[in-house]
């Protein structure tokens, strides 16, 4: 039995597989021979970033290692991050003992977290295990030339540009737009749309469905108000009335609504505004000589959200009552809290933001969370967005903090559960937060600094510290060298071919289907000067997801007279 002991490396064992990534190598000897000393895995996601495992099967030569396996975690796509980024990670690498069915866990014994940045985006272990101990099957790490590595990565601190959102409001104003529309009764189109009209600084359209829409399909005329050119980050609170006018008696059919219009939800209306049989009654005056008069009244409180300039900040994750540092992941500035209280139907949802590899939003109850009988405090929650797309049985443990800015002192009140270090979210519980953030009376008192000139600022930080979900697994297979196959392809009338690319019939080798591709005029660097020849996997869609096949191959153009062939391996 190999006793693992390397200074500075903590090596407990775990019965649980790694959360984020598993790499199964099914022909380690081939990897040793053909990986040019370094093998990079496919990419996987963890903590909102992309990563890959880097394995040096014969040791990291640049560090003069040749008697140990070296394994590293590398951030992928780091060149796309903004200048000055830093990511602190708590990471663990894994090596499976296949005899016992447990994992050797590799973790730095001296550091709780490692800092990655533009000059350093690789962390890991130079001496994971001596090669002679690794290849000894009694230790269980290499069985039948197969081994299994893994990784877990949790982001515990960041310095980067977070997302900020601002809600603004101006005085409300009412606009009315009439639309006279011809509705043919015999050949009614799916929908009719008005010309764009301008109201309250925005462009709108009215959309009418003569055959009905949604719940009014085939029974009612449906009528909707649509924001014509929504800005990507906009949210506009609008009171509106849609009306079908009784042109004879003045007894109109109408409905009122109050909704947040945005790029994601640009249209609201009423699927059952008026029934077909009522519309067609001549004495009602709704349809006169096949013309219908429609009106839209728009009372726009003129809220919108604007992406603010990126903010650079750092948060060390220490729980304190107050902080001078802005929240890492999200800032929400509300510039007319009184209108939010008046029109948000007791609940306001912010835009979505990213943290820890998931999407989140802030939920503010400006008059208190009524379902919990709270009415004298502001309630604020963090909610996971898009949870319906996650697989069954997922769990996410988060360390989160919510923020409220004291504008008088320029510091943030930090809201954190004093009894729990982390909260578990799952399909039945997507929301967490605080029922009683602050009494409404104290919040409205300008001397406290939380509401100044009807403005307030909330924020959020979310760090994922544990997950239970389906991680990514990759299998690296090697084709057995004993099963060498040769395929001969004879190309007729090659000199007369004008085809850009010639392709052989499929052939089987090593349990896979292949084709040869030949470019008479060359390809890539050989374009116009050389004949180019390639080996192609014919059915890559049949490979297991994430799998790679290590293959040794030779491509040859035969000298049919002198046997002095041209070939490459």
Coordinates of C-alpha atoms in Angstrom, one line a residue:
X1 CA 0.0 0.0 0.0
X2 CA 1.4 3.4 -1.0
X3 CA 1.5 5.9 1.8
X4 CA 1.0 9.4 0.4
X5 CA 3.0 12.1 2.1
X6 CA 4.2 15.3 0.4
X7 CA 5.0 18.4 2.3
X8 CA 2.3 21.1 2.0
X9 CA -0.3 18.8 0.4
X10 CA -3.3 17.6 2.3
X11 CA -4.5 14.2 1.1
X12 CA -7.7 13.0 2.7
X13 CA -9.9 10.4 1.0
X14 CA -13.5 10.8 -0.1
X15 CA -16.3 8.4 -1.0
X16 CA -18.1 11.0 -3.1
X17 CA -17.1 11.8 -6.7
X18 CA -15.8 15.3 -7.5
X19 CA -18.6 17.8 -8.1
X20 CA -17.6 19.6 -11.2
X21 CA -15.4 17.4 -13.5
X22 CA -14.3 13.8 -14.0
X23 CA -11.6 12.7 -16.6
X24 CA -11.4 9.0 -17.3
X25 CA -8.2 8.0 -19.2
X26 CA -8.6 4.5 -20.7
X27 CA -5.2 4.2 -22.2
X28 CA -2.7 5.9 -20.0
X29 CA 0.3 4.3 -21.7
X30 CA -0.8 5.9 -25.0
X31 CA -1.1 9.2 -23.3
X32 CA 2.4 8.8 -21.9
X33 CA 3.8 8.1 -25.4
X34 CA 1.9 10.6 -27.5
X35 CA 0.8 13.6 -25.5
X36 CA 4.1 15.5 -26.0
X37 CA 4.5 15.6 -22.3
X38 CA 1.3 17.5 -21.6
X39 CA -2.4 16.7 -22.0
X40 CA -5.2 19.3 -21.7
X41 CA -8.8 18.1 -20.9
X42 CA -11.9 19.5 -22.3
X43 CA -13.4 22.6 -20.7
X44 CA -15.9 22.5 -17.8
X45 CA -17.8 25.2 -15.9
X46 CA -17.5 26.0 -12.2
X47 CA -18.1 29.2 -10.2
X48 CA -19.0 31.2 -13.3
X49 CA -15.7 30.5 -15.1
X50 CA -14.4 27.9 -17.5
X51 CA -11.6 25.5 -16.5
X52 CA -9.6 22.5 -17.7
X53 CA -7.3 19.9 -16.2
X54 CA -3.7 19.7 -17.4
X55 CA -2.0 16.4 -16.9
X56 CA 1.8 15.8 -17.3
X57 CA 1.9 12.0 -17.4
X58 CA 5.8 12.0 -17.2
X59 CA 6.1 15.0 -14.9
X60 CA 6.3 18.7 -15.5
X61 CA 9.7 19.0 -17.4
X62 CA 9.9 22.8 -17.0
X63 CA 10.2 22.2 -13.3
X64 CA 12.7 19.3 -13.8
X65 CA 10.2 16.7 -12.7
X66 CA 10.4 13.2 -14.3
X67 CA 9.6 10.7 -11.6
X68 CA 6.1 12.0 -10.6
X69 CA 2.8 12.7 -12.4
X70 CA 1.9 16.4 -12.3
X71 CA -1.7 17.7 -12.4
X72 CA -2.9 21.3 -12.6
X73 CA -6.1 23.2 -12.8
X74 CA -6.1 26.0 -15.5
X75 CA -8.5 28.8 -16.1
X76 CA -9.7 28.7 -19.7
X77 CA -10.5 31.8 -21.7
X78 CA -8.7 34.1 -19.2
X79 CA -7.6 36.4 -22.0
X80 CA -11.2 37.6 -22.4
X81 CA -11.4 38.9 -18.8
X82 CA -10.9 42.6 -18.1
X83 CA -7.7 44.1 -16.9
X84 CA -7.0 43.7 -13.2
X85 CA -9.2 40.7 -12.6
X86 CA -8.5 38.4 -9.6
X87 CA -10.3 35.2 -8.7
X88 CA -9.7 33.4 -5.4
X89 CA -10.5 29.7 -5.5
X90 CA -10.9 26.9 -3.1
X91 CA -10.0 23.9 -5.3
X92 CA -9.4 20.2 -4.9
X93 CA -8.0 17.7 -7.4
X94 CA -9.0 14.0 -7.3
X95 CA -7.4 10.6 -8.1
X96 CA -9.5 7.5 -7.9
X97 CA -8.4 4.4 -6.0
X98 CA -10.2 1.8 -8.2
X99 CA -9.5 -1.0 -5.8
X100 CA -11.4 0.6 -2.9
X101 CA -13.8 2.8 -4.9
X102 CA -12.6 6.0 -3.1
X103 CA -10.9 9.2 -4.2
X104 CA -7.6 10.5 -3.1
X105 CA -8.2 14.3 -2.5
X106 CA -5.3 16.7 -3.3
X107 CA -5.6 20.0 -1.5
X108 CA -3.0 22.6 -0.5
X109 CA -2.5 22.2 3.3
X110 CA -1.2 25.7 3.8
X111 CA -3.7 27.8 1.8
X112 CA -7.4 27.9 2.0
X113 CA -7.7 29.7 -1.3
X114 CA -5.5 30.5 -4.3
X115 CA -5.5 33.7 -6.2
X116 CA -5.5 33.5 -10.0
X117 CA -4.9 36.6 -12.1
X118 CA -3.6 37.7 -15.6
X119 CA 0.0 36.5 -14.8
X120 CA -1.0 33.3 -13.1
X121 CA -4.0 31.2 -14.3
X122 CA -2.7 27.7 -13.4
X123 CA -2.7 26.1 -9.9
X124 CA -2.0 22.5 -9.0
X125 CA 0.5 19.9 -7.8
X126 CA 4.0 19.2 -9.2
X127 CA 4.2 15.8 -7.5
X128 CA 0.9 14.1 -7.3
X129 CA 2.2 10.6 -7.1
X130 CA 5.5 8.8 -8.0
X131 CA 5.3 7.1 -11.3
X132 CA 6.3 3.7 -9.9
X133 CA 3.6 3.9 -7.2
X134 CA 1.0 5.1 -9.8
X135 CA 1.7 2.1 -12.1
X136 CA 1.6 -0.4 -9.3
X137 CA -2.0 -1.9 -9.6
X138 CA -2.0 -2.9 -5.9
X139 CA -2.4 0.9 -5.2
X140 CA -5.5 1.0 -7.4
X141 CA -4.7 4.2 -9.3
X142 CA -3.9 2.6 -12.6
X143 CA -5.9 -0.6 -13.4
X144 CA -5.9 -2.2 -16.9
X145 CA -4.2 1.0 -18.2
X146 CA -7.2 3.1 -17.0
X147 CA -7.2 5.9 -14.4
X148 CA -9.6 8.6 -13.2
X149 CA -8.9 12.2 -12.3
X150 CA -11.3 14.9 -11.1
X151 CA -11.7 18.4 -9.9
X152 CA -13.8 20.7 -7.7
X153 CA -13.6 24.5 -8.0
X154 CA -15.4 27.0 -5.7
X155 CA -14.9 30.7 -6.2
X156 CA -14.7 32.4 -2.8
X157 CA -13.6 35.9 -3.7
X158 CA -13.4 38.0 -6.8
X159 CA -12.2 41.4 -8.1
X160 CA -14.0 42.1 -11.3
X161 CA -16.7 44.3 -12.9
X162 CA -20.0 43.4 -11.4
X163 CA -23.4 44.3 -12.8
X164 CA -25.2 47.5 -11.7
X165 CA -28.8 48.5 -12.6
X166 CA -30.5 51.8 -12.1
X167 CA -34.3 52.4 -11.9
X168 CA -35.3 56.0 -12.8
X169 CA -38.6 57.8 -12.9
X170 CA -40.1 61.0 -14.2
X171 CA -43.5 62.5 -13.8
X172 CA -46.3 60.5 -15.3
X173 CA -48.3 61.7 -18.3
X174 CA -51.3 60.2 -20.2
X175 CA -51.3 59.7 -23.9
X176 CA -54.2 58.5 -26.1
X177 CA -53.8 56.9 -29.5
X178 CA -56.8 56.1 -31.8
X179 CA -56.5 53.4 -34.5
X180 CA -59.2 52.8 -37.1
X181 CA -58.7 49.3 -38.4
X182 CA -60.4 47.3 -41.2
X183 CA -61.4 43.8 -40.1
X184 CA -62.5 41.5 -43.0
X185 CA -64.9 38.9 -41.6
X186 CA -64.4 36.2 -44.3
X187 CA -60.6 36.2 -44.5
X188 CA -59.4 37.4 -41.2
X189 CA -55.6 37.5 -40.8
X190 CA -53.8 36.1 -37.7
X191 CA -53.2 39.6 -36.4
X192 CA -53.2 43.2 -37.4
X193 CA -50.7 45.8 -36.1
X194 CA -51.0 49.6 -35.9
X195 CA -48.4 52.0 -37.2
X196 CA -45.8 52.9 -34.5
X197 CA -46.9 55.8 -32.3
X198 CA -44.9 57.9 -29.8
X199 CA -46.0 58.2 -26.1
X200 CA -44.0 59.1 -23.0
X201 CA -40.6 58.9 -24.7
X202 CA -41.2 55.4 -26.1
X203 CA -42.5 53.9 -29.3
X204 CA -45.5 51.6 -29.2
X205 CA -47.8 49.6 -31.4
X206 CA -51.2 48.1 -30.9
X207 CA -51.7 44.5 -32.0
X208 CA -55.2 43.1 -32.6
X209 CA -55.9 39.4 -33.1
X210 CA -59.2 39.1 -35.1
X211 CA -59.3 35.3 -34.5
X212 CA -58.3 35.6 -30.9
X213 CA -55.1 34.7 -29.1
X214 CA -54.1 32.5 -26.2
X215 CA -57.1 31.9 -24.0
X216 CA -59.3 33.9 -26.4
X217 CA -58.5 31.8 -29.5
X218 CA -61.5 31.3 -31.7
X219 CA -63.9 33.0 -29.2
X220 CA -62.8 36.6 -28.6
X221 CA -60.9 39.4 -30.2
X222 CA -57.6 39.9 -28.4
X223 CA -55.9 43.2 -28.0
X224 CA -52.3 44.0 -26.9
X225 CA -50.0 46.9 -26.3
X226 CA -46.4 46.3 -27.6
X227 CA -43.2 48.2 -26.8
X228 CA -41.8 48.6 -30.4
X229 CA -38.1 49.2 -29.8
X230 CA -37.2 48.1 -26.2
X231 CA -33.6 48.8 -25.0
X232 CA -31.8 45.6 -23.9
X233 CA -31.6 46.6 -20.2
X234 CA -34.8 48.6 -20.0
X235 CA -37.8 48.1 -17.7
X236 CA -40.7 50.5 -18.1
X237 CA -43.6 50.6 -15.7
X238 CA -46.7 51.5 -17.7
X239 CA -50.4 52.0 -16.8
X240 CA -52.5 51.4 -19.9
X241 CA -56.0 51.1 -21.1
X242 CA -57.0 49.2 -24.3
X243 CA -60.5 50.0 -25.7
X244 CA -62.7 48.9 -28.5
X245 CA -65.1 51.9 -29.2
X246 CA -68.8 51.6 -29.5
X247 CA -69.2 54.0 -32.4
X248 CA -73.0 54.3 -32.1
X249 CA -73.9 54.2 -28.4
X250 CA -70.7 55.1 -26.6
X251 CA -70.8 51.9 -24.5
X252 CA -67.2 50.9 -25.0
X253 CA -65.4 47.6 -24.1
X254 CA -62.1 48.3 -22.3
X255 CA -59.6 46.7 -19.9
X256 CA -56.9 48.4 -17.8
X257 CA -53.5 47.1 -16.8
X258 CA -50.2 48.1 -15.1
X259 CA -47.1 46.2 -16.2
X260 CA -43.3 46.3 -16.5
X261 CA -42.5 46.3 -20.2
X262 CA -39.0 45.2 -21.2
X263 CA -37.0 43.6 -24.0
X264 CA -37.9 40.2 -22.5
X265 CA -41.6 41.0 -22.1
X266 CA -42.4 43.7 -24.6
X267 CA -46.1 43.0 -25.0
X268 CA -49.1 42.9 -22.6
X269 CA -52.8 42.9 -23.2
X270 CA -56.1 41.0 -23.0
X271 CA -56.8 37.8 -24.8
X272 CA -60.6 38.0 -24.1
X273 CA -61.4 41.7 -24.7
X274 CA -64.7 41.2 -26.6
X275 CA -66.5 38.1 -27.8
X276 CA -67.0 37.5 -31.5
X277 CA -70.9 37.4 -31.3
X278 CA -70.9 40.8 -29.5
X279 CA -68.5 42.4 -32.0
X280 CA -70.7 41.3 -34.9
X281 CA -74.0 42.8 -33.5
X282 CA -74.8 45.7 -35.8
X283 CA -76.7 47.7 -33.1
X284 CA -73.7 47.6 -30.8
X285 CA -71.5 49.8 -33.0
X286 CA -68.2 48.0 -32.5
X287 CA -67.9 47.1 -36.2
X288 CA -69.2 49.7 -38.6
X289 CA -68.8 48.8 -42.3
X290 CA -66.1 46.3 -41.3
X291 CA -64.2 49.1 -39.5
X292 CA -63.3 48.9 -35.8
X293 CA -62.1 51.9 -33.8
X294 CA -59.4 51.0 -31.2
X295 CA -57.9 53.3 -28.6
X296 CA -54.8 52.9 -26.4
X297 CA -54.2 55.1 -23.4
X298 CA -50.7 55.0 -22.0
X299 CA -50.0 56.5 -18.6
X300 CA -46.3 55.9 -18.2
X301 CA -44.5 56.4 -14.9
X302 CA -41.4 56.2 -17.1
X303 CA -39.2 53.9 -15.2
X304 CA -36.3 52.3 -16.9
X305 CA -33.2 50.5 -15.9
X306 CA -29.9 51.5 -17.3
X307 CA -26.6 49.5 -17.3
X308 CA -24.3 51.7 -15.2
X309 CA -20.6 52.0 -15.8
X310 CA -18.6 49.0 -14.6
X311 CA -17.5 49.2 -11.0
X312 CA -14.3 47.6 -9.8
X313 CA -14.3 46.3 -6.3
X314 CA -13.1 43.7 -3.9
X315 CA -14.9 41.8 -1.0
X316 CA -13.0 39.5 1.3
X317 CA -16.1 37.5 2.4
X318 CA -15.8 38.5 6.1
X319 CA -19.2 39.1 7.7
X320 CA -19.4 42.6 9.2
X321 CA -22.3 44.9 10.1
X322 CA -21.0 47.6 7.8
X323 CA -18.7 47.7 4.7
X324 CA -17.0 50.5 2.8
X325 CA -16.7 48.2 -0.2
X326 CA -19.5 47.9 -2.8
X327 CA -21.2 44.5 -3.3
X328 CA -19.2 42.3 -5.6
X329 CA -21.9 41.0 -7.9
X330 CA -24.8 43.3 -8.2
X331 CA -25.9 46.9 -7.4
X332 CA -29.5 48.2 -7.8
X333 CA -30.1 51.9 -7.6
X334 CA -33.7 53.0 -7.3
X335 CA -34.3 56.7 -8.0
X336 CA -38.0 56.9 -7.2
X337 CA -38.8 54.6 -4.3
X338 CA -42.2 56.2 -3.8
X339 CA -43.3 55.2 -7.3
X340 CA -42.0 51.7 -6.7
X341 CA -44.1 51.4 -3.6
X342 CA -47.1 52.7 -5.5
X343 CA -47.0 50.6 -8.7
X344 CA -44.9 47.4 -8.1
X345 CA -47.9 45.3 -6.9
X346 CA -46.0 44.8 -3.6
X347 CA -43.2 42.9 -5.3
X348 CA -40.4 44.2 -7.6
X349 CA -37.9 41.8 -9.4
X350 CA -34.6 43.2 -10.6
X351 CA -32.8 42.2 -13.7
X352 CA -30.8 39.0 -13.7
X353 CA -27.1 38.9 -12.8
X354 CA -24.4 36.1 -12.8
X355 CA -22.6 34.8 -9.8
X356 CA -21.0 31.4 -9.0
X357 CA -22.1 29.9 -12.4
X358 CA -25.8 30.6 -11.8
X359 CA -28.3 33.4 -12.5
X360 CA -29.9 35.5 -9.7
X361 CA -32.2 38.4 -9.1
X362 CA -33.1 40.6 -6.2
X363 CA -36.7 40.7 -5.1
X364 CA -37.8 43.8 -3.1
X365 CA -41.1 44.1 -1.3
X366 CA -41.3 47.8 -0.7
X367 CA -44.4 47.5 1.6
X368 CA -43.3 44.2 3.3
X369 CA -43.8 40.6 2.3
X370 CA -47.6 40.2 2.8
X371 CA -47.6 36.4 2.6
X372 CA -45.5 36.4 5.7
X373 CA -47.7 39.1 7.3
X374 CA -45.0 41.7 7.2
X375 CA -46.2 45.2 6.5
X376 CA -44.1 47.6 8.6
X377 CA -40.7 46.6 7.2
X378 CA -39.0 46.4 3.8
X379 CA -38.4 42.8 2.8
X380 CA -35.5 41.9 0.4
X381 CA -34.7 38.4 -1.0
X382 CA -32.2 36.8 -3.3
X383 CA -33.9 34.4 -5.9
X384 CA -32.3 31.9 -8.2
X385 CA -33.4 32.6 -11.8
X386 CA -33.8 29.9 -14.5
X387 CA -33.9 27.0 -11.9
X388 CA -36.4 25.1 -14.1
X389 CA -33.6 24.3 -16.5
X390 CA -31.6 22.5 -13.8
X391 CA -31.7 18.7 -13.5
X392 CA -33.7 16.8 -10.9
X393 CA -32.2 16.6 -7.5
X394 CA -29.9 19.6 -7.7
X395 CA -28.8 21.4 -4.5
X396 CA -26.7 24.6 -4.3
X397 CA -25.2 25.8 -1.0
X398 CA -24.5 29.6 -1.0
X399 CA -22.9 32.1 1.3
X400 CA -24.8 35.3 0.4
X401 CA -25.0 38.9 1.7
X402 CA -27.4 41.6 0.8
X403 CA -26.5 45.3 1.1
X404 CA -28.2 48.6 1.8
X405 CA -26.3 51.9 1.3
X406 CA -26.1 54.5 4.0
X407 CA -25.8 57.5 1.6
X408 CA -25.0 59.9 4.4
X409 CA -21.9 58.0 5.5
X410 CA -21.0 56.3 2.2
X411 CA -21.0 52.9 3.8
X412 CA -23.1 49.7 3.3
X413 CA -25.3 48.0 5.9
X414 CA -24.5 44.3 5.3
X415 CA -27.3 41.8 5.8
X416 CA -26.2 38.2 6.6
X417 CA -27.7 35.3 8.5
X418 CA -26.0 35.2 11.9
X419 CA -26.9 31.6 12.5
X420 CA -26.0 30.0 9.2
X421 CA -22.7 30.0 7.2
X422 CA -24.5 28.8 4.1
X423 CA -28.0 28.3 2.8
X424 CA -29.1 25.3 0.7
X425 CA -31.3 26.1 -2.3
X426 CA -33.2 23.4 -4.2
X427 CA -36.2 23.1 -6.5
X428 CA -38.7 23.6 -3.6
X429 CA -36.8 26.5 -2.2
X430 CA -35.5 29.1 -4.7
X431 CA -35.6 32.2 -2.5
X432 CA -33.7 33.3 0.6
X433 CA -33.4 36.7 2.3
X434 CA -34.7 38.8 5.1
X435 CA -38.4 39.5 6.0
X436 CA -37.6 42.6 8.1
X437 CA -34.6 44.4 6.6
X438 CA -35.5 47.8 8.2
X439 CA -38.7 49.4 9.5
X440 CA -40.4 51.5 6.9
X441 CA -40.4 54.5 9.3
X442 CA -36.6 54.2 9.9
X443 CA -36.0 53.7 6.2
X444 CA -37.9 56.8 5.2
X445 CA -36.1 58.9 7.8
X446 CA -33.4 60.8 5.8
X447 CA -31.2 61.2 8.8
X448 CA -30.5 57.4 8.6
X449 CA -29.2 57.8 5.1
X450 CA -31.0 54.9 3.5
X451 CA -33.6 56.9 1.5
X452 CA -32.3 60.3 0.3
X453 CA -34.3 62.4 -2.2
X454 CA -36.5 59.3 -2.9
X455 CA -33.3 57.3 -3.8
X456 CA -31.9 54.1 -2.3
X457 CA -29.3 51.5 -3.3
X458 CA -29.4 47.7 -2.7
X459 CA -26.8 45.1 -3.5
X460 CA -25.9 41.5 -3.4
X461 CA -23.0 39.1 -3.2
X462 CA -23.4 35.3 -3.8
X463 CA -20.7 32.7 -3.4
X464 CA -21.4 29.1 -4.2
X465 CA -19.6 26.9 -1.6
X466 CA -21.0 23.5 -2.4
X467 CA -23.1 21.9 -5.1
X468 CA -25.0 18.7 -5.7
X469 CA -25.6 18.4 -9.4
X470 CA -24.4 16.5 -12.5
X471 CA -20.9 17.5 -13.2
X472 CA -19.1 17.1 -16.5
X473 CA -17.4 13.8 -17.3
X474 CA -14.9 13.1 -20.1
X475 CA -13.5 9.8 -21.3
X476 CA -10.1 9.7 -23.0
X477 CA -9.8 6.4 -25.0
X478 CA -6.8 5.0 -26.8
X479 CA -7.1 2.6 -29.8
X480 CA -5.1 -0.5 -29.0
X481 CA -1.9 -0.6 -31.1
X482 CA -2.3 -4.3 -31.6
X483 CA -5.4 -3.6 -33.7
X484 CA -3.5 -1.8 -36.5
X485 CA -5.5 -1.5 -39.7
X486 CA -4.5 -0.5 -43.2
X487 CA -6.9 1.0 -45.7
X488 CA -6.1 1.5 -49.4
X489 CA -7.8 4.1 -51.4
X490 CA -7.3 4.3 -55.2
X491 CA -8.4 7.5 -56.8
X492 CA -9.2 7.3 -60.5
X493 CA -8.5 10.2 -62.9
X494 CA -6.9 12.3 -60.2
X495 CA -5.3 14.8 -62.6
X496 CA -8.6 15.6 -64.1
X497 CA -10.4 16.2 -60.8
X498 CA -11.6 19.8 -60.3
X499 CA -13.1 19.0 -56.9
X500 CA -12.0 21.1 -53.9
X501 CA -12.0 18.0 -51.7
X502 CA -12.1 14.2 -52.4
X503 CA -13.4 11.9 -49.7
X504 CA -13.0 8.1 -49.4
X505 CA -15.6 5.6 -48.6
X506 CA -16.1 5.0 -44.8
X507 CA -13.9 2.2 -43.3
X508 CA -13.7 0.6 -39.9
X509 CA -10.6 0.6 -37.7
X510 CA -10.2 0.2 -33.9
X511 CA -13.9 0.1 -33.4
X512 CA -14.5 3.5 -35.1
X513 CA -15.5 4.6 -38.6
X514 CA -13.1 6.8 -40.6
X515 CA -12.7 8.5 -43.9
X516 CA -9.7 9.9 -45.8
X517 CA -10.0 13.5 -47.1
X518 CA -7.7 14.6 -49.9
X519 CA -7.4 18.2 -51.2
X520 CA -5.8 18.2 -54.7
X521 CA -5.3 22.0 -54.5
X522 CA -4.1 21.9 -50.9
X523 CA -5.7 23.2 -47.7
X524 CA -4.6 25.6 -44.9
X525 CA -0.8 26.2 -45.1
X526 CA -0.6 24.0 -48.2
X527 CA -3.2 25.9 -50.2
X528 CA -2.0 26.3 -53.9
X529 CA 1.4 24.5 -53.3
X530 CA 0.8 21.0 -51.9
X531 CA -1.6 18.2 -51.9
X532 CA -3.1 17.9 -48.4
X533 CA -4.4 14.7 -46.8
X534 CA -6.4 14.2 -43.6
X535 CA -7.9 11.4 -41.5
X536 CA -11.5 12.1 -40.4
X537 CA -13.7 10.4 -37.7
X538 CA -16.8 9.7 -39.8
X539 CA -19.4 9.6 -37.1
X540 CA -18.3 11.9 -34.2
X541 CA -21.9 12.3 -33.1
X542 CA -21.9 8.6 -32.1
X543 CA -19.1 9.2 -29.6
X544 CA -20.0 9.4 -25.9
X545 CA -20.5 13.1 -24.9
X546 CA -17.1 14.6 -23.9
X547 CA -15.1 11.6 -25.2
X548 CA -11.7 11.9 -27.0
X549 CA -10.0 9.0 -28.9
X550 CA -6.2 9.0 -28.9
X551 CA -5.2 7.5 -32.2
X552 CA -1.8 6.8 -33.8
X553 CA -2.0 7.0 -37.6
X554 CA 0.1 7.2 -40.8
X555 CA -1.1 8.8 -44.0
X556 CA 0.8 7.8 -47.1
X557 CA 0.8 8.7 -50.9
X558 CA 2.3 5.6 -52.6
X559 CA 5.1 5.6 -55.2
X560 CA 3.6 2.9 -57.4
X561 CA 6.8 2.5 -59.4
X562 CA 9.8 2.9 -57.1
X563 CA 8.2 2.3 -53.6
X564 CA 9.7 5.6 -52.4
X565 CA 6.5 6.7 -50.7
X566 CA 5.6 10.1 -49.1
X567 CA 4.1 9.7 -45.7
X568 CA 3.6 11.5 -42.4
X569 CA 2.7 10.1 -38.9

